[in-house]
Short mmCIF file of C-alpha atoms in Angstrom, two decimals:
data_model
loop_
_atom_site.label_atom_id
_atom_site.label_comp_id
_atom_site.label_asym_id
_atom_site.label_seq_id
_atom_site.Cartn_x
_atom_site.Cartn_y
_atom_site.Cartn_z
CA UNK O 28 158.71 122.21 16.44
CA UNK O 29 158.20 125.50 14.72
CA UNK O 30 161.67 126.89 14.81
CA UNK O 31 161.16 129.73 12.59
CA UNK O 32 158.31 131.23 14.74
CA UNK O 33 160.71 130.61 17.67
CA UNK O 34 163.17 132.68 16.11
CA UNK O 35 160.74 135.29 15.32
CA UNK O 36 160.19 135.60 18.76
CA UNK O 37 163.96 136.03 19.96
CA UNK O 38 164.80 138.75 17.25
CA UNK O 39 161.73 140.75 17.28
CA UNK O 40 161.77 144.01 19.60
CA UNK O 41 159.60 143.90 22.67
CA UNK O 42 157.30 146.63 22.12
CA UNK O 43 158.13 148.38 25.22
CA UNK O 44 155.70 151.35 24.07
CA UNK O 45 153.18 150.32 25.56
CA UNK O 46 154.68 149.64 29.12
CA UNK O 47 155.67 153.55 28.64
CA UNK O 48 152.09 154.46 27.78
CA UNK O 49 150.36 152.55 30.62
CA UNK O 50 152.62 153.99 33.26
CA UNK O 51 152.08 157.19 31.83
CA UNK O 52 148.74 157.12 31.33
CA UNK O 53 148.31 155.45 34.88
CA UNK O 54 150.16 158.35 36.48
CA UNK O 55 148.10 160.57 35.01
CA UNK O 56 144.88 159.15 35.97
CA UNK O 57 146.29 159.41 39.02
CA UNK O 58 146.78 163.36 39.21
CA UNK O 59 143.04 163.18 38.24
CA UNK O 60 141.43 161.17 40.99
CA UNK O 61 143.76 162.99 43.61
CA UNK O 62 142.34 166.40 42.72
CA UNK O 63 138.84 165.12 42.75
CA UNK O 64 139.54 164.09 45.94
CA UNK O 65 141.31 167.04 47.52
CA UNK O 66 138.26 169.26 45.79
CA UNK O 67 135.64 167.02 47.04
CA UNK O 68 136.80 166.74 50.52
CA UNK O 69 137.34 171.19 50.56
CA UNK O 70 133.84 171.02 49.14
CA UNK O 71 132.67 169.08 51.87
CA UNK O 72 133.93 171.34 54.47
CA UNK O 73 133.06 174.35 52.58
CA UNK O 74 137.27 175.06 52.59
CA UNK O 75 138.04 177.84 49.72
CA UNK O 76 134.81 178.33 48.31
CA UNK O 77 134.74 175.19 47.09
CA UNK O 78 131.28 173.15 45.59
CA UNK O 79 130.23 169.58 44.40
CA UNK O 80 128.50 170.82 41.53
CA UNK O 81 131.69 171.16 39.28
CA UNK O 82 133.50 168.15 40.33
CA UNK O 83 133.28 166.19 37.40
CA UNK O 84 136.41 165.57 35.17
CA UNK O 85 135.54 168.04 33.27
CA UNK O 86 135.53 170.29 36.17
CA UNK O 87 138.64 169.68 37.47
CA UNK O 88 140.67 170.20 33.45
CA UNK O 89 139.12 173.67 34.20
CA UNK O 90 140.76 173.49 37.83
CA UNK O 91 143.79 172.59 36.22
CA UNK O 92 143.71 175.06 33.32
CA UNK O 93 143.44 178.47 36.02
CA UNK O 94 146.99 177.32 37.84
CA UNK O 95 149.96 178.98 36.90
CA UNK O 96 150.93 177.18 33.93
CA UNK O 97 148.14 175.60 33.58
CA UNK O 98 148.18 175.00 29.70
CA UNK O 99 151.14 173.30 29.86
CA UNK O 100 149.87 171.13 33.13
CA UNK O 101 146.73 170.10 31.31
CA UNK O 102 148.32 169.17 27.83
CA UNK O 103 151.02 166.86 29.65
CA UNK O 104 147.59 165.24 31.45
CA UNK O 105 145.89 165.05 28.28
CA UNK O 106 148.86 163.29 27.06
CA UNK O 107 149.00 160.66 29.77
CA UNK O 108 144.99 160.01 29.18
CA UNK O 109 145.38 159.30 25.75
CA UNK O 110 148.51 156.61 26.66
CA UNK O 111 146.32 155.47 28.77
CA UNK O 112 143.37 155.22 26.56
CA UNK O 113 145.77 152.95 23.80
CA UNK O 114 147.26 150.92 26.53
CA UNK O 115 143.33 149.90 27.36
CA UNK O 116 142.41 149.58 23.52
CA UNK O 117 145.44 147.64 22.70
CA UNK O 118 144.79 145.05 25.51
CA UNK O 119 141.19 144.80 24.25
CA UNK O 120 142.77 144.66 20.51
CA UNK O 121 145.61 143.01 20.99
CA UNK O 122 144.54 140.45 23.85
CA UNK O 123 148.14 141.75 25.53
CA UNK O 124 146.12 140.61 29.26
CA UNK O 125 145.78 136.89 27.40
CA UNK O 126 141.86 136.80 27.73
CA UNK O 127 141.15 134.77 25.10
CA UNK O 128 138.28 134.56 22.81
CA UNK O 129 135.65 132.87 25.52
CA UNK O 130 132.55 134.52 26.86
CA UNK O 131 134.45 135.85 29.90
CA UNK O 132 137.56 136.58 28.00
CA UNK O 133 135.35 138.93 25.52
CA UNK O 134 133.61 140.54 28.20
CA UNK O 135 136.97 141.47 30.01
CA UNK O 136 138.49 143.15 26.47
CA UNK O 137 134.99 144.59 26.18
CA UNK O 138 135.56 146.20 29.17
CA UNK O 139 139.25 147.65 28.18
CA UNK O 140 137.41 148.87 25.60
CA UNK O 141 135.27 150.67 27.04
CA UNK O 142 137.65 152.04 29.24
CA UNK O 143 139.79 153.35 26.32
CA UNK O 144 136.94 154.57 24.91
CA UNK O 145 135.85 156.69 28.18
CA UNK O 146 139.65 158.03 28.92
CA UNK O 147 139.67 158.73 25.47
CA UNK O 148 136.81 160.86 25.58
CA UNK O 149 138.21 162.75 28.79
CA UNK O 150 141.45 163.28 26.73
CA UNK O 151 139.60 165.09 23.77
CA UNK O 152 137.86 167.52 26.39
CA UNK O 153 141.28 168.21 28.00
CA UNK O 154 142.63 168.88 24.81
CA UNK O 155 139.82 171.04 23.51
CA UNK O 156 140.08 173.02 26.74
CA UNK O 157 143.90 173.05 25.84
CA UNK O 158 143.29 175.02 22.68
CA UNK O 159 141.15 177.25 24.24
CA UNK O 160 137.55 175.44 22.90
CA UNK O 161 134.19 174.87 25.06
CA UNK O 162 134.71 171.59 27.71
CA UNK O 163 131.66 170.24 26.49
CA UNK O 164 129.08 168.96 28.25
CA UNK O 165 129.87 167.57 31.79
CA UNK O 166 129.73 164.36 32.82
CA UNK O 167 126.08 164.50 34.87
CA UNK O 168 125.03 165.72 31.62
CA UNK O 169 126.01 163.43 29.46
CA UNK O 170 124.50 160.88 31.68
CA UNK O 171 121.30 162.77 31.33
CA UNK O 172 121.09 162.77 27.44
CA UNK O 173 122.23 159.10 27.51
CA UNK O 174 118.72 158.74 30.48
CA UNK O 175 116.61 160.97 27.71
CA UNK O 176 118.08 159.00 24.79
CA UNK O 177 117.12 155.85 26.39
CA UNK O 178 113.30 156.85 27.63
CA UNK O 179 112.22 157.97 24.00
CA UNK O 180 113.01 154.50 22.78
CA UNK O 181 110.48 151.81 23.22
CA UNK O 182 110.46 150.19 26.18
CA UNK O 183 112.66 152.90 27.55
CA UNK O 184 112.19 152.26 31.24
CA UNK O 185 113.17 148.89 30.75
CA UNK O 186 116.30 149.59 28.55
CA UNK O 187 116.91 152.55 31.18
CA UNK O 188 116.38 150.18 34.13
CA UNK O 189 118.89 147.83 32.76
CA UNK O 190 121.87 150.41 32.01
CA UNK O 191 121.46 151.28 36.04
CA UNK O 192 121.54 147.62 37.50
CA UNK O 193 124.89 147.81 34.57
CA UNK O 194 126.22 151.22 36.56
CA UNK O 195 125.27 149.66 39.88
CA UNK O 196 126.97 146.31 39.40
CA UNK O 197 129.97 148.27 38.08
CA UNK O 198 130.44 149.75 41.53
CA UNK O 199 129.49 146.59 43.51
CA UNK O 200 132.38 144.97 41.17
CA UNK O 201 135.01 147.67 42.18
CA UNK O 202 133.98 146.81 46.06
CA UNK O 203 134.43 142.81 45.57
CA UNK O 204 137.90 143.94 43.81
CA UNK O 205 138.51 145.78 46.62
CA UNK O 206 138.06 143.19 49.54
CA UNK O 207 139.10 139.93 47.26
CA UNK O 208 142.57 141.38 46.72
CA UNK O 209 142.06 141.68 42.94
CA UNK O 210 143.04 144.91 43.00
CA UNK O 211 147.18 143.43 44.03
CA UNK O 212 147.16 140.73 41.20
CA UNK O 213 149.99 142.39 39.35
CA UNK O 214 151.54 144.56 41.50
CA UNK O 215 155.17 143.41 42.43
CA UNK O 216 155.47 145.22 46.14
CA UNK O 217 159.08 144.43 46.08
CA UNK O 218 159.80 147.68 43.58
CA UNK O 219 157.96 149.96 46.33
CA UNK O 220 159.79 150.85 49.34
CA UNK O 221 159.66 148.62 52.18
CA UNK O 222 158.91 150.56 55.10
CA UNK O 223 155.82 151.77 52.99
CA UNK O 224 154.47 149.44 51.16
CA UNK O 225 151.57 148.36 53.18
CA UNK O 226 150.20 152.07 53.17
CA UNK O 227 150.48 151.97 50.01
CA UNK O 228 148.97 148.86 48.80
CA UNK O 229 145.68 149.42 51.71
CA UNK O 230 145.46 152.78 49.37
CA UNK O 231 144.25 150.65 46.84
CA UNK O 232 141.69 148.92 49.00
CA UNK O 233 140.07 152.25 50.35
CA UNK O 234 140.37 153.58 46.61
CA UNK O 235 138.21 150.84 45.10
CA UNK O 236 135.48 150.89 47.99
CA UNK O 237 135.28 154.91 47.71
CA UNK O 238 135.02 154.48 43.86
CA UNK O 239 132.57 151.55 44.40
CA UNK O 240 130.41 153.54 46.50
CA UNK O 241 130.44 156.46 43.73
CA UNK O 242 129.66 154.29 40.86
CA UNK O 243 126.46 152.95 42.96
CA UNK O 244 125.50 156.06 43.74
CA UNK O 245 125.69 157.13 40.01
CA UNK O 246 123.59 154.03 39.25
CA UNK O 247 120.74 154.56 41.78
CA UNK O 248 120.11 158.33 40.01
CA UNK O 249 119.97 156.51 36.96
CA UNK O 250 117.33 154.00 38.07
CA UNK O 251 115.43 157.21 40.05
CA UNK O 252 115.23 158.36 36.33
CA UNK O 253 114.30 154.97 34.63
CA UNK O 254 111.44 154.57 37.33
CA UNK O 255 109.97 158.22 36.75
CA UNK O 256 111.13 158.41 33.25
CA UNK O 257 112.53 161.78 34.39
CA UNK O 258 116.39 161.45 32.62
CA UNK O 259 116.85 164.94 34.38
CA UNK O 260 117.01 163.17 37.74
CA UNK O 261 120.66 160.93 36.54
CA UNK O 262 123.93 162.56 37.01
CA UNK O 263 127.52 161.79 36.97
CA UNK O 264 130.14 162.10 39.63
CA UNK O 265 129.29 165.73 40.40
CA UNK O 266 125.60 164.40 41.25
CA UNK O 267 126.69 161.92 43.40
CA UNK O 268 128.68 164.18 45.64
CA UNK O 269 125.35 166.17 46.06
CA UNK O 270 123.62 163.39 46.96
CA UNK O 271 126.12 162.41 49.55
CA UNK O 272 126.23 165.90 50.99
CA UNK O 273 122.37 166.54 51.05
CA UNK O 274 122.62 163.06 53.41
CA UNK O 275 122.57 163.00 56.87
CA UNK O 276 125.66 163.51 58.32
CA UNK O 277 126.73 164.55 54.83
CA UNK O 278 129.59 166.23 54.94
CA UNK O 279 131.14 163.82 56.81
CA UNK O 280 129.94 161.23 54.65
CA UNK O 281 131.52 163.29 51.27
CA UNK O 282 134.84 163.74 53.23
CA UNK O 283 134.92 159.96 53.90
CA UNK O 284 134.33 159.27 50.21
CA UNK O 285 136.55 162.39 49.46
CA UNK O 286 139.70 160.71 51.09
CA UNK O 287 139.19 157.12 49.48
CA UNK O 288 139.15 158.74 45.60
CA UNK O 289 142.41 160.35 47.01
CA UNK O 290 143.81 157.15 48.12
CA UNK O 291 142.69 155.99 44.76
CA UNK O 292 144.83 158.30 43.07
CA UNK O 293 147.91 157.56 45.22
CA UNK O 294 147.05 154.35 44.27
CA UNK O 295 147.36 154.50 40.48
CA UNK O 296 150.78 156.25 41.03
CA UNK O 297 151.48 152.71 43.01
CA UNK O 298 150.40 150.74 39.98
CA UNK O 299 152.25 153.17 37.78
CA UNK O 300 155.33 152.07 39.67
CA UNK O 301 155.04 148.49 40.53
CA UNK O 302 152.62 146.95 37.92
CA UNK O 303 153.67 144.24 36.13
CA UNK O 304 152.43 145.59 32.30
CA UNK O 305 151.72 142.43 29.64
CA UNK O 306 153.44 143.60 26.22
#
């Protein structure tokens, strides 16, 4: 037996950093998602002038940035996205989620990374918006150079084709986590309170199925584009909404959709609390 390592173990600190990060960083996506929701459903309803065409992430830092201390509101959010960005890199990095080094284990830490990599992204925009720099390019737009990008290469409908079916299977995979219960593996109800904890764990549920739908929306613009090699025709979150409004019934159908990315952000303020964070 390998006392020494054992010992290792017992004296070494915990490195309780990165519990503090992910809660942080969790909370923060949280504010996020919530104001995308409340902005989304006022859009919807046409309540305070409000439109889908700005309600990307990037759109809502600038919502952020006009309140009343709105610097200092953004820069603390900013903050919490890049904990949250090196909690998701260091469980890609560091294995913290105990993955392993299989197929399926790299493809999860693949996916942290990619996650860091987004939030980290979102972080630099919030900062440069901080500082008083452009946003940068939305999100729809970004998606759009990635569409253009992609149909100059050869084969490019193909290669487009394939990052869509990625996009849609992304939101079909937030839906399955949704109704399989995936979305509760770690949370430990017992440190919510009791006479609310069902609420707030069916947030969750209605959270993932409104960001499902989202993601597959996002997808389907991107294969519209692949199929008439037009990368002006993909779009981000903001493009989605439009599509939902410009649907039958559509306001109705964006206020639905509105309401679950809310309950998403409650949600991550639930996971925040109660999530059980690997170290």
């Amino acid at each position: 037996m390998d006392f020494s390592a054992i010992s290792s173990n017992i004296t070494s600190p915990r490195p309780e950093w990165v519990q503090r990060f992910a809660r942080f960083g969790l909370t923060a996506k949280g504010i996020v998602y919530c104001l995308v929701g409340i902005l989304a459903f006022m859009a919807a309803f046409e309540l305070g002038g409000n439109s889908e065409q700005n309600l990307n992430k990037q759109g809502i830092f600038q919502f952020i940035l006009e309140q009343p201390f709105g610097q200092v509101l953004l820069a603390l959010v900013a903050v919490g996205l890049i904990c949250y960005a090196l909690w998701r890199l260091t469980q890609a990095f560091m294995d913290t989620e105990r993955k392993g080094t299989d197929a399926k284990g790299i493809a999860r830490r693949i996916g942290y990374a990619f996650s860091g990599l987004v939030y980290g992204t979102l972080a630099f925009y919030a900062v440069k918006m901080v500082l008083g720099s452009s946003s940068g390019s939305g999100g729809g737009n970004s998606r759009q150079t990635l569409a253009r990008k992609l149909l100059e290469q050869p084969f490019g409908q193909w290669l487009a084709g394939a990052v869509a079916l990625g996009i849609i299977g992304i939101g079909i995979y937030q839906i399955y986590r949704a109704y399989s219960g995936k979305y509760l593996k770690k949370i430990q109800s017992s440190r919510l309170p009791t006479d609310k904890q069902h609420l707030l764990i069916q947030t969750g549920k209605v959270g993932y199925t409104a960001r499902g739908i989202v993601w597959g929306i996002i997808g389907f613009l991107f294969m519209k584009a692949a199929i008439n090699a037009n990368a002006q025709e993909a779009g981000g979150s903001s493009s989605a909404f439009a599509f939902l409004e410009n649907s039958s019934y559509g306001s109705f159908l964006l206020g639905a959709v509105a309401i679950g990315l809310l309950c998403y952000g409650i949600f991550m303020f639930v996971r925040a609390k109660a999530e059980v964070i690997n170290t």
